[in-house]
Coordinates of N, CA and C in Angstrom, one line a residue:
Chain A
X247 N 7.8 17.8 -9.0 CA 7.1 16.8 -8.3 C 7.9 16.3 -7.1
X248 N 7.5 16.4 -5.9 CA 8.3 15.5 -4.8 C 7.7 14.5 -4.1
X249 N 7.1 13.9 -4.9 CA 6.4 12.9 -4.0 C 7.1 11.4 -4.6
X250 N 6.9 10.6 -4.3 CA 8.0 9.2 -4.7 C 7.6 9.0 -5.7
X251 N 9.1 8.4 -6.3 CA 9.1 8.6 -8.2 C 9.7 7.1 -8.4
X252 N 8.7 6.5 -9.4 CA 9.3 5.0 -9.4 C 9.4 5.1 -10.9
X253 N 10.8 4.3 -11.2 CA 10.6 4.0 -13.0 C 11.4 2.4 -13.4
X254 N 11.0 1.8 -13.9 CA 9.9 2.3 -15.1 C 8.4 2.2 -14.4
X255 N 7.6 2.6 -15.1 CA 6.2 2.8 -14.8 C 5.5 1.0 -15.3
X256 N 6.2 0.7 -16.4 CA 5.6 -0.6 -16.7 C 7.3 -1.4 -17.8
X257 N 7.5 -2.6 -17.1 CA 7.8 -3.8 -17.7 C 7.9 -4.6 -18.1
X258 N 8.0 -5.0 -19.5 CA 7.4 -6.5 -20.3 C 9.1 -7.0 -20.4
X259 N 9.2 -8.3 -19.5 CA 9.8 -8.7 -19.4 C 10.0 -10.5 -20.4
X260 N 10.9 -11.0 -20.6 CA 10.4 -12.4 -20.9 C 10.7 -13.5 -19.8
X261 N 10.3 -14.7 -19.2 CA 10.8 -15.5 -18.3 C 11.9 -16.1 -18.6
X262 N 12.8 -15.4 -17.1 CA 14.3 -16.0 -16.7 C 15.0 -14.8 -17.1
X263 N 14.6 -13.8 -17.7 CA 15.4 -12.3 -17.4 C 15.6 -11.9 -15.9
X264 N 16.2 -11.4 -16.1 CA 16.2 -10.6 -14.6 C 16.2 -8.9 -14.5
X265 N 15.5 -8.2 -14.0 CA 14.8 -6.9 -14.1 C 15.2 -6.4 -12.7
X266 N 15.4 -4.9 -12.7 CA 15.5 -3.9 -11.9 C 14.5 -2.6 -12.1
X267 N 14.3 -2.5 -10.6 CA 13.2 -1.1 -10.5 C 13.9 -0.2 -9.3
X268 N 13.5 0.9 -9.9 CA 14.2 1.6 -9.2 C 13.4 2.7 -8.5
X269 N 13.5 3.7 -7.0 CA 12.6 4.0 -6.2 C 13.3 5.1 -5.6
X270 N 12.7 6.5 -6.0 CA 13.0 7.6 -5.2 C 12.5 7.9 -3.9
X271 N 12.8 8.0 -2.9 CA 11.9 8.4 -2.0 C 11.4 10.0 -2.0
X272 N 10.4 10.5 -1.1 CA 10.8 11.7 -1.1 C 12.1 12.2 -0.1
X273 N 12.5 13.0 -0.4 CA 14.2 13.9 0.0 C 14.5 13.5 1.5
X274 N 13.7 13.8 2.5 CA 13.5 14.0 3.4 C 13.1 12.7 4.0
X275 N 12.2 12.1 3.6 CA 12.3 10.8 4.4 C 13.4 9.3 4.8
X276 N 14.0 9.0 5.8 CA 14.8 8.4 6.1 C 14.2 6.7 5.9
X277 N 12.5 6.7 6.2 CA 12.5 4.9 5.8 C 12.0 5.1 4.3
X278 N 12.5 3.5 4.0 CA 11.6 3.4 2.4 C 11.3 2.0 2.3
X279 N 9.9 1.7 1.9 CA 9.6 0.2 1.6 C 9.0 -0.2 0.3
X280 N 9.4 -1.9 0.4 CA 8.6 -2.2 -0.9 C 7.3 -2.8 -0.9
X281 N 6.6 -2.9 -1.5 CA 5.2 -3.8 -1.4 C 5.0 -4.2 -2.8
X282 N 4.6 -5.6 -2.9 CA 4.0 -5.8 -3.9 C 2.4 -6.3 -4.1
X283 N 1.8 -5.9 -5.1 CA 0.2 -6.0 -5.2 C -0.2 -6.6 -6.9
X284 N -0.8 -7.6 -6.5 CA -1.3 -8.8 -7.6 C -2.8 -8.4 -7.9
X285 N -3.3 -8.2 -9.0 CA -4.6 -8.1 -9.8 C -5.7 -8.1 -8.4
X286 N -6.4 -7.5 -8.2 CA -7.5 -7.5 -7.1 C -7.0 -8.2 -6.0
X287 N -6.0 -7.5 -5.4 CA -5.6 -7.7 -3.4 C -4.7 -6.4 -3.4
X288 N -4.7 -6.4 -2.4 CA -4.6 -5.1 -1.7 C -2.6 -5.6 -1.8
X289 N -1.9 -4.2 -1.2 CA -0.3 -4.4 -1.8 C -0.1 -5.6 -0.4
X290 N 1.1 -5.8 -0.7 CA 1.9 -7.3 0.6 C 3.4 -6.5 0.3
X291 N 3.8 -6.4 2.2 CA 4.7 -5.8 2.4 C 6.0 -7.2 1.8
X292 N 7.4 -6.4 1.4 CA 8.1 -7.0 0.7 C 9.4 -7.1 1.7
X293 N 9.6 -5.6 1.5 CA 11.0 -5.5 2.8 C 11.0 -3.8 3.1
X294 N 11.8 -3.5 4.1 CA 11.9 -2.0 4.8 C 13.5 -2.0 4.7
X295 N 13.6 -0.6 4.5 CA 14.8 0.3 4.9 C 14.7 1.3 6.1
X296 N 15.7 1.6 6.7 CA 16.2 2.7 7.4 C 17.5 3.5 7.2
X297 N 17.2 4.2 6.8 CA 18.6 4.8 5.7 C 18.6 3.9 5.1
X298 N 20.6 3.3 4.9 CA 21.1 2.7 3.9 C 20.4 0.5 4.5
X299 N 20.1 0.6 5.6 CA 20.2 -0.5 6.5 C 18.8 -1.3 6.2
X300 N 19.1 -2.9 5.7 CA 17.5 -3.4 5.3 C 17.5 -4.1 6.6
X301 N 16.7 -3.6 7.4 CA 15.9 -4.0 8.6 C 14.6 -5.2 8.6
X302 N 14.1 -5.6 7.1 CA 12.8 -6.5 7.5 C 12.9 -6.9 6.0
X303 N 12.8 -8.4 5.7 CA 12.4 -8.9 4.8 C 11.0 -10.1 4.7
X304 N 10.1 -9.9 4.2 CA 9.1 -11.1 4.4 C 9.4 -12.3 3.5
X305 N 8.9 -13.1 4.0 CA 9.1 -14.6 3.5 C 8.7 -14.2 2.0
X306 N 7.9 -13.2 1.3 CA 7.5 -13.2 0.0 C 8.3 -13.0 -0.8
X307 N 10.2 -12.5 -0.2 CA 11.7 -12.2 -1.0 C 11.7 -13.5 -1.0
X308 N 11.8 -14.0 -2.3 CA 12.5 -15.2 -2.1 C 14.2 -14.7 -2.2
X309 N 14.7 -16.2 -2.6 CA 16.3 -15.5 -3.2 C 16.4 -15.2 -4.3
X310 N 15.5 -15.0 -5.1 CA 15.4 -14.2 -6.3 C 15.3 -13.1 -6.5
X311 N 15.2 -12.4 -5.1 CA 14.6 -11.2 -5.1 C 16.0 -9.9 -4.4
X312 N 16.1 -9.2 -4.6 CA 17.4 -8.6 -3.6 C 17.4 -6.9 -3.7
X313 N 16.8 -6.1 -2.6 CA 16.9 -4.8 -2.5 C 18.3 -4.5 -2.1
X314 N 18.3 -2.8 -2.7 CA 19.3 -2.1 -1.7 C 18.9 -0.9 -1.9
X315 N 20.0 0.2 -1.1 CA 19.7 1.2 -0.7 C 20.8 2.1 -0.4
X316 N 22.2 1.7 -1.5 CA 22.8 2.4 -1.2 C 22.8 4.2 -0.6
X317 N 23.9 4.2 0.3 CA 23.9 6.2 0.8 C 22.3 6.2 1.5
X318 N 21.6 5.4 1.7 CA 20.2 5.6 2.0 C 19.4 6.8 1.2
X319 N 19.4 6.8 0.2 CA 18.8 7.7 -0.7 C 17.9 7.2 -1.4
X320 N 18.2 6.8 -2.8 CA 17.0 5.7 -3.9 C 17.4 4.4 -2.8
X321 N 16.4 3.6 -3.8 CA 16.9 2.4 -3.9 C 16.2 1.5 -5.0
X322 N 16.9 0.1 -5.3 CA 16.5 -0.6 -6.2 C 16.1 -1.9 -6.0
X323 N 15.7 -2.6 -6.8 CA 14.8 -4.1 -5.8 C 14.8 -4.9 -7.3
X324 N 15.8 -6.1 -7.2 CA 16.0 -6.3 -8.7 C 15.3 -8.1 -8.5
X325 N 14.7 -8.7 -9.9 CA 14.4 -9.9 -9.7 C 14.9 -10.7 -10.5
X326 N 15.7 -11.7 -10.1 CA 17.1 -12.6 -11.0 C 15.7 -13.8 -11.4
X327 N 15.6 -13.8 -12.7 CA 15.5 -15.1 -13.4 C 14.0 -15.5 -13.2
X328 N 13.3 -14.0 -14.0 CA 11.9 -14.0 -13.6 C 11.2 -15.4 -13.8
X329 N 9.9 -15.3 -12.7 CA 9.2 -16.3 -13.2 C 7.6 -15.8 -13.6
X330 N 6.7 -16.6 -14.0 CA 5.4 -15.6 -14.8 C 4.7 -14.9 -13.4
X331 N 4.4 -16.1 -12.4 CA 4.1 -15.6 -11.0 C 4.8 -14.3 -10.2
X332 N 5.8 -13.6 -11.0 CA 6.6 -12.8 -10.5 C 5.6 -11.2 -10.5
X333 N 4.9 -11.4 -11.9 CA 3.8 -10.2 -12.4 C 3.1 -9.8 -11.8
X334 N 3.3 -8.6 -11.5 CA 2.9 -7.7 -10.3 C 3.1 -6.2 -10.3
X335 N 2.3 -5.7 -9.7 CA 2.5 -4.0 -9.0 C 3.3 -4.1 -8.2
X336 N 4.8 -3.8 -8.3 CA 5.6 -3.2 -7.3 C 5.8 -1.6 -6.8
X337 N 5.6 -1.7 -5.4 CA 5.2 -0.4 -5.2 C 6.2 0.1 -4.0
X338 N 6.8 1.1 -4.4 CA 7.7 1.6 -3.4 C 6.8 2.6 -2.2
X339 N 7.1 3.0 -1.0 CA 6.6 3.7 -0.1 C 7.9 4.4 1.0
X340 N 7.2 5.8 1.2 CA 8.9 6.4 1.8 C 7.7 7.1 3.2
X341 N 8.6 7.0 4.0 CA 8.0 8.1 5.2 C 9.2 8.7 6.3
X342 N 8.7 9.6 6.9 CA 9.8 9.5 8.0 C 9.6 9.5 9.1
X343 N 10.1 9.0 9.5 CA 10.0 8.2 11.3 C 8.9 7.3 11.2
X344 N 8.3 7.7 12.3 CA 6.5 6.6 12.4 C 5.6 7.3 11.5
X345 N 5.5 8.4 10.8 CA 4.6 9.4 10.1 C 4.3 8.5 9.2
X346 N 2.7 8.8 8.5 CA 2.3 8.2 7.3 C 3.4 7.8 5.9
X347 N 2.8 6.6 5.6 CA 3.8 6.3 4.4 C 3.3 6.4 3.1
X348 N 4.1 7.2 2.1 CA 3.2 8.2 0.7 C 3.5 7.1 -0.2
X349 N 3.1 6.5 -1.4 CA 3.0 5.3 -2.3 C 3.5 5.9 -3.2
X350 N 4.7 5.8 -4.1 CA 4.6 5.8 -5.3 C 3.4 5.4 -6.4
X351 N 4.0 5.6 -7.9 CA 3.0 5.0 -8.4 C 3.2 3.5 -9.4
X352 N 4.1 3.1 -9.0 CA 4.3 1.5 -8.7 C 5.0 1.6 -10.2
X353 N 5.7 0.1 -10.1 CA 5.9 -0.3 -11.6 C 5.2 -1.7 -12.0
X354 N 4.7 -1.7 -13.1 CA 4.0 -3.1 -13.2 C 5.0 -3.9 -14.1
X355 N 5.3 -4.9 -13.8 CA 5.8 -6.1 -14.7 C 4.6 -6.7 -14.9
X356 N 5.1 -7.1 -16.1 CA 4.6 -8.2 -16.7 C 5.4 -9.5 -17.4
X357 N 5.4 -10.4 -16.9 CA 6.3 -11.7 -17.5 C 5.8 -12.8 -18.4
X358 N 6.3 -12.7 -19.5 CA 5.8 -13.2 -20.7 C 6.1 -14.6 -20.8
Chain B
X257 N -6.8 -17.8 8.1 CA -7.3 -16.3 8.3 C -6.7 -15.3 8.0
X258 N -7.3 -14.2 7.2 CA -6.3 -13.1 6.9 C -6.6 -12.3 7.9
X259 N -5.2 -11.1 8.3 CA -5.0 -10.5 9.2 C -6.2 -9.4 9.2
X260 N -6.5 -9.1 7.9 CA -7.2 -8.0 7.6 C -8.4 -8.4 6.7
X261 N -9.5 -8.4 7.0 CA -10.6 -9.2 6.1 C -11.6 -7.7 5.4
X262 N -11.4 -7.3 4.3 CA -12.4 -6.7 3.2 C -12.8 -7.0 2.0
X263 N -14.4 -6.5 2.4 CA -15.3 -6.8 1.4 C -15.1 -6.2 -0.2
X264 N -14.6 -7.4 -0.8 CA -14.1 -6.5 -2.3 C -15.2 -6.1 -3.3
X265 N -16.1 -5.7 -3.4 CA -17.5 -5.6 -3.6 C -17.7 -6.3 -5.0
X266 N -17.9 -5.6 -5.9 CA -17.7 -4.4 -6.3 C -19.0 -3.8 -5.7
X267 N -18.9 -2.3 -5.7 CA -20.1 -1.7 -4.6 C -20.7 -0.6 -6.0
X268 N -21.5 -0.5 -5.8 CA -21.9 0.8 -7.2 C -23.1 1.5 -6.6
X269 N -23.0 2.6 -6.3 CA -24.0 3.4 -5.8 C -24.7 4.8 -6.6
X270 N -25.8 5.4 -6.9 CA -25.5 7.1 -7.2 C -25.0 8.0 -6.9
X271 N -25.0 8.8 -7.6 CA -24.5 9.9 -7.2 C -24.9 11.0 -5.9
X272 N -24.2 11.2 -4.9 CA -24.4 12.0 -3.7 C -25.3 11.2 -2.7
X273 N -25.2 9.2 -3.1 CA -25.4 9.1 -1.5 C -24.4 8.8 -0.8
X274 N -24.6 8.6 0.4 CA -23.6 8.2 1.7 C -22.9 6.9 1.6
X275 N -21.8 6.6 1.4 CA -20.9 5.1 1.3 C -20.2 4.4 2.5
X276 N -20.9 3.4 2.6 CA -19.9 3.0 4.2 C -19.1 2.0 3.6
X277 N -17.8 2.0 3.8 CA -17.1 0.9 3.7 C -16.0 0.2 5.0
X278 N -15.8 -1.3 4.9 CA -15.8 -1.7 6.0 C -14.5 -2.6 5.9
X279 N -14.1 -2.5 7.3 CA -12.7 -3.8 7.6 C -12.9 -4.4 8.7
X280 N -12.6 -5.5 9.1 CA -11.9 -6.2 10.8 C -11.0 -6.6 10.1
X281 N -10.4 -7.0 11.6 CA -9.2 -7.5 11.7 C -8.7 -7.9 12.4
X282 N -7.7 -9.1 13.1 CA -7.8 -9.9 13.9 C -6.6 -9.6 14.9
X283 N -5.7 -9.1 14.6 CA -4.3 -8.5 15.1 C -4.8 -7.8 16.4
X284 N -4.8 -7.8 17.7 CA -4.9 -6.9 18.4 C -3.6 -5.6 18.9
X285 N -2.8 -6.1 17.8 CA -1.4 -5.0 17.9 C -1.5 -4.2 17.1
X286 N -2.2 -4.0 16.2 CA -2.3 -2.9 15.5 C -2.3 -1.8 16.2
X287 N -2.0 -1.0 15.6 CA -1.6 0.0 16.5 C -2.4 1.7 15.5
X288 N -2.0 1.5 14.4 CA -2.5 2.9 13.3 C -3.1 2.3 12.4
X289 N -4.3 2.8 11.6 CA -5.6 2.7 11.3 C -5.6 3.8 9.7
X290 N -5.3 2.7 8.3 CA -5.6 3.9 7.9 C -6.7 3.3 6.2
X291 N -6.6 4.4 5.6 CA -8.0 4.6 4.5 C -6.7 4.9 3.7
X292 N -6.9 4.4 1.9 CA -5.9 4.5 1.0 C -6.7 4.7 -0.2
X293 N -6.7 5.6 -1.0 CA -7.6 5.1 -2.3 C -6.7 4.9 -3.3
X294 N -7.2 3.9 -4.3 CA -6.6 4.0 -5.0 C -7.2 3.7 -6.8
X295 N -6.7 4.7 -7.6 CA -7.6 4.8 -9.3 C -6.6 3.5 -10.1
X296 N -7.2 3.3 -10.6 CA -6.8 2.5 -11.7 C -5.4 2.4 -12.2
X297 N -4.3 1.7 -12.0 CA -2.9 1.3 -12.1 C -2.4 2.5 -11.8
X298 N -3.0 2.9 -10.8 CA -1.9 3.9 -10.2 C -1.7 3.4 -8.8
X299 N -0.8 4.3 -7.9 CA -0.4 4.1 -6.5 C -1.4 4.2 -5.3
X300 N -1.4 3.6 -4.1 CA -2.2 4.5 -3.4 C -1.9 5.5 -3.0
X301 N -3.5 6.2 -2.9 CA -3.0 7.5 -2.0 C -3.6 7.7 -0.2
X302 N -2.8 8.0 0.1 CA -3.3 8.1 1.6 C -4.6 9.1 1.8
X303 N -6.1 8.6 2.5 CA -6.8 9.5 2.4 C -6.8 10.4 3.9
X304 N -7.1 9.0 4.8 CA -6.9 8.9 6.3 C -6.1 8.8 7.5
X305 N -5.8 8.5 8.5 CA -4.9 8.6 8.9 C -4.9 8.7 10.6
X306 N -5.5 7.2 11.3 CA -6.1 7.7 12.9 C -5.2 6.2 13.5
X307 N -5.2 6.6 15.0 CA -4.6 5.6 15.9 C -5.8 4.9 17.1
X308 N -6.5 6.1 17.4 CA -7.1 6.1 18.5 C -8.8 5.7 17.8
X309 N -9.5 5.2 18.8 CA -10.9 4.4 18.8 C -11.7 6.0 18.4
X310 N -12.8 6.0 17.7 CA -13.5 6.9 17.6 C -13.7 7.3 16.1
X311 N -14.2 8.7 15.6 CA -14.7 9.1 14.7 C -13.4 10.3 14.5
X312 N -12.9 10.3 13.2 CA -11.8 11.5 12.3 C -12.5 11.9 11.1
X313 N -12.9 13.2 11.1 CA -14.0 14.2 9.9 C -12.9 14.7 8.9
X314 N -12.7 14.6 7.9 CA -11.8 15.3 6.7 C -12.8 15.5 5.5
X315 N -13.1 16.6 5.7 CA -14.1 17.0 4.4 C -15.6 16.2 4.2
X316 N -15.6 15.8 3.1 CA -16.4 14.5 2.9 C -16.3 12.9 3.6
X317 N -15.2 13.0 4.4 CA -14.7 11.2 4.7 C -14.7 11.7 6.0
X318 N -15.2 10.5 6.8 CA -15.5 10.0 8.2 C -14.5 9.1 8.2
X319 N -13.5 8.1 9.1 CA -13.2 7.3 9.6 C -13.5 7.1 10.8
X320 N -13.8 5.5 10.7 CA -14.4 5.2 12.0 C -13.5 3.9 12.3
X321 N -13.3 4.2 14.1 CA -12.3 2.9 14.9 C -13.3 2.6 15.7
X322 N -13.0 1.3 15.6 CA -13.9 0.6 16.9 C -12.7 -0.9 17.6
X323 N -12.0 -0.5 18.4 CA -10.9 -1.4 18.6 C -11.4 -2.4 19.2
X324 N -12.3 -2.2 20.3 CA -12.9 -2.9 20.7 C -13.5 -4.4 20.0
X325 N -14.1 -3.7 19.0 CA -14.4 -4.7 17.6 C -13.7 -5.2 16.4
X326 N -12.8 -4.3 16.5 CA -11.1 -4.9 15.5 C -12.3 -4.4 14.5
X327 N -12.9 -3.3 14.2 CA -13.8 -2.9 13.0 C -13.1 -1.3 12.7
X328 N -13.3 -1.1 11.4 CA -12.6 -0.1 10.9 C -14.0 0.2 9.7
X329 N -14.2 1.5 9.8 CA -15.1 2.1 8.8 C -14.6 3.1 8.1
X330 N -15.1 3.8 7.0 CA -14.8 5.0 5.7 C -15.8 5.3 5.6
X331 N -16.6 6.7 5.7 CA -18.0 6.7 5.7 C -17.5 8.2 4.0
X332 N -18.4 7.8 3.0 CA -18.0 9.1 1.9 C -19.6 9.7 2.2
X333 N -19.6 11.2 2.4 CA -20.7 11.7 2.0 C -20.7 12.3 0.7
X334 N -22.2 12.2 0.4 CA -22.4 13.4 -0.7 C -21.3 12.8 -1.8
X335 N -21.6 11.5 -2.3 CA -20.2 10.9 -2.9 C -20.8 11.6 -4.8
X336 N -19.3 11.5 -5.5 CA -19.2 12.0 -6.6 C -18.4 11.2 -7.3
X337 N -18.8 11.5 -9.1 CA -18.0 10.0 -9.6 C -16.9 10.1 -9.5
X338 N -15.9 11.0 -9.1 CA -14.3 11.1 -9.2 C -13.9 10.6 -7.7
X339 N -15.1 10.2 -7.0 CA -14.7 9.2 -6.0 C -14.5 8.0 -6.2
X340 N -15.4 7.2 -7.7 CA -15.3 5.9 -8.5 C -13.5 5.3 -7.9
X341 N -13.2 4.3 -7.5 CA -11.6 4.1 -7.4 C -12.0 3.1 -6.2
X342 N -10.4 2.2 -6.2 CA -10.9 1.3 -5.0 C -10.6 1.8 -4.0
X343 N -10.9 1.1 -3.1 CA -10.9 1.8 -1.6 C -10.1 0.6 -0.8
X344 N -8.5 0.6 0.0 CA -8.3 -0.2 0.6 C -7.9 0.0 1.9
X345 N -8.2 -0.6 3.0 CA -8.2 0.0 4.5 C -6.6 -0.6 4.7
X346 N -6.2 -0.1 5.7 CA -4.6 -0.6 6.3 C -4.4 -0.3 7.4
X347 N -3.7 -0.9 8.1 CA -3.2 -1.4 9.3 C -2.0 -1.9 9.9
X348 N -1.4 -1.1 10.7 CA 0.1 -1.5 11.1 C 0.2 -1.9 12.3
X349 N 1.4 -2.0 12.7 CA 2.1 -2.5 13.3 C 3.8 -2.2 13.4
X350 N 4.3 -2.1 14.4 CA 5.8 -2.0 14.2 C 6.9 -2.6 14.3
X351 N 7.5 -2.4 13.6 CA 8.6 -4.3 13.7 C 10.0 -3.3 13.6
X352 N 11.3 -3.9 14.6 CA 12.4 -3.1 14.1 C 12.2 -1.5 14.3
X353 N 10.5 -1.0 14.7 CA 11.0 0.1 15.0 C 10.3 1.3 14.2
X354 N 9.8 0.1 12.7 CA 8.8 0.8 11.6 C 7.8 -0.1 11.4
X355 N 7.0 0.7 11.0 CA 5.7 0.8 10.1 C 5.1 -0.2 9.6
X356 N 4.7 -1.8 9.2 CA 4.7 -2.7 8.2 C 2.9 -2.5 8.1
X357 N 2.8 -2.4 7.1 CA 1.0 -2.1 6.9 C 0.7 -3.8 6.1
X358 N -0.4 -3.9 6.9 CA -1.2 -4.9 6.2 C -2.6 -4.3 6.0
X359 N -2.8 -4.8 4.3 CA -3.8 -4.6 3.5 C -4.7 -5.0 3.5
X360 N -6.4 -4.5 3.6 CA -7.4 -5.2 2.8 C -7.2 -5.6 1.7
X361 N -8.1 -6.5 0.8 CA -8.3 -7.1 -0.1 C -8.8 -5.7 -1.2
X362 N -9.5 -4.5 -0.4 CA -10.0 -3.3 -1.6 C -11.0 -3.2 -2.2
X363 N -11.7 -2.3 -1.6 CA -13.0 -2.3 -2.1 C -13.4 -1.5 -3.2
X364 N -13.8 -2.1 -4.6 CA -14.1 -1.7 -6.0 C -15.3 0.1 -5.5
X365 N -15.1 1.2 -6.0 CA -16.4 1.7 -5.6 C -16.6 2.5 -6.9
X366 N -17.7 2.0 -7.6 CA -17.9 3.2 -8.7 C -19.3 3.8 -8.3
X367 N -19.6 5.2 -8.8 CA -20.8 6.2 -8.3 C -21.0 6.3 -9.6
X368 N -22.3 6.2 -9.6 CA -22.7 6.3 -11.0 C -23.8 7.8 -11.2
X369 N -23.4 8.8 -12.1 CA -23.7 10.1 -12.0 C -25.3 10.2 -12.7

């Protein structure tokens, strides 16, 4: 399969853990982004990469929140010291250049 | 006001008629125009894919721009229930150089066979 590979697929977390997801792009694409999407709304952009370099973060990272991207390859997007409001579809997206961007198939937390 | 305003239905129609589904949007920077479906706790997938004002044909699915109108349409013919899934329209913009899509809200669509 080469299309973006996200794992875990689903996490039951408890509140004030802190959790990591992790986000393949496909091979070839040099950007990769995060979005996250809450029960009936559409995803909300999180932050962007270019290669290794995070270029855009939205006010919705808090400081709880912290991507990376080392070698510009995967990357991971960890959340320190969940809170229940954290529960969500996180969904990674890879493209290259300006070209369309392909969706993983997200990981869902859930915060207990 | 949201950037992107869609009608989250839920919409339920029969089998093999015509589906229009609909966006505006208030951004006159938008720049790419697109259609995403997406099934049930999975990812989206990209269906569409236009920049320019007018009509784009891909099989069964129509997209329609009207910039003019900040209106965006998905027209399904001849719809089938393995079309059942939400439907969410998107819209970019480029910051830094990429891509940042803003989402409809998603529209529910089940076809009932």
């Amino acid at each position: 399969d080469t299309g973006v590979s996200q794992d875990p697929r689903h996490k039951i977390t408890k509140r004030g853990q802190n959790v990591t997801f992790r986000c393949d792009p496909i091979s070839e694409h040099n950007r990769l982004y995060w979005y996250r999407q809450t029960l009936g709304q559409g995803p909300e952009f999180l932050t962007y990469f270019q290669n290794e370099a995070q270029l855009e973060k939205s006010r919705l990272l808090s400081d709880r929140f912290s991507a990376e991207r080392p070698k510009g390859s995967f990357s991971t997007l960890e959340i320190q010291r969940t809170e229940q409001g954290d529960s969500a579809m996180y969904l990674c997206a890879s493209s290259y250049g300006n070209l369309e961007a392909f969706f993983g198939q997200g990981t869902r937390l859930t915060v207990v | 006001q949201k950037e992107v305003e869609q009608d989250p239905g839920p919409l339920s129609v029969p089998e093999g008629a015509i589906v229009s589904l609909n966006c505006t949007y208030s951004n006159s920077a938008f720049q790419y125009f697109m259609w995403y479906r997406q099934y049930s706790r999975k990812g989206p997938e990209l269906l569409m894919y236009t920049y320019s004002s007018g009509n784009k044909e891909d099989g069964r699915f129509t997209a329609q721009v009207d910039k003019s109108s900040k209106y965006i349409s998905l027209f399904i013919r001849d719809s089938q229930p393995s079309d059942s899934a939400t439907y969410l329209c998107a819209m970019s913009r480029f910051i830094q150089g990429a891509q940042k899509l803003v989402f409809g809200q998603g529209t529910r669509l089940t076809i009932n066979p």
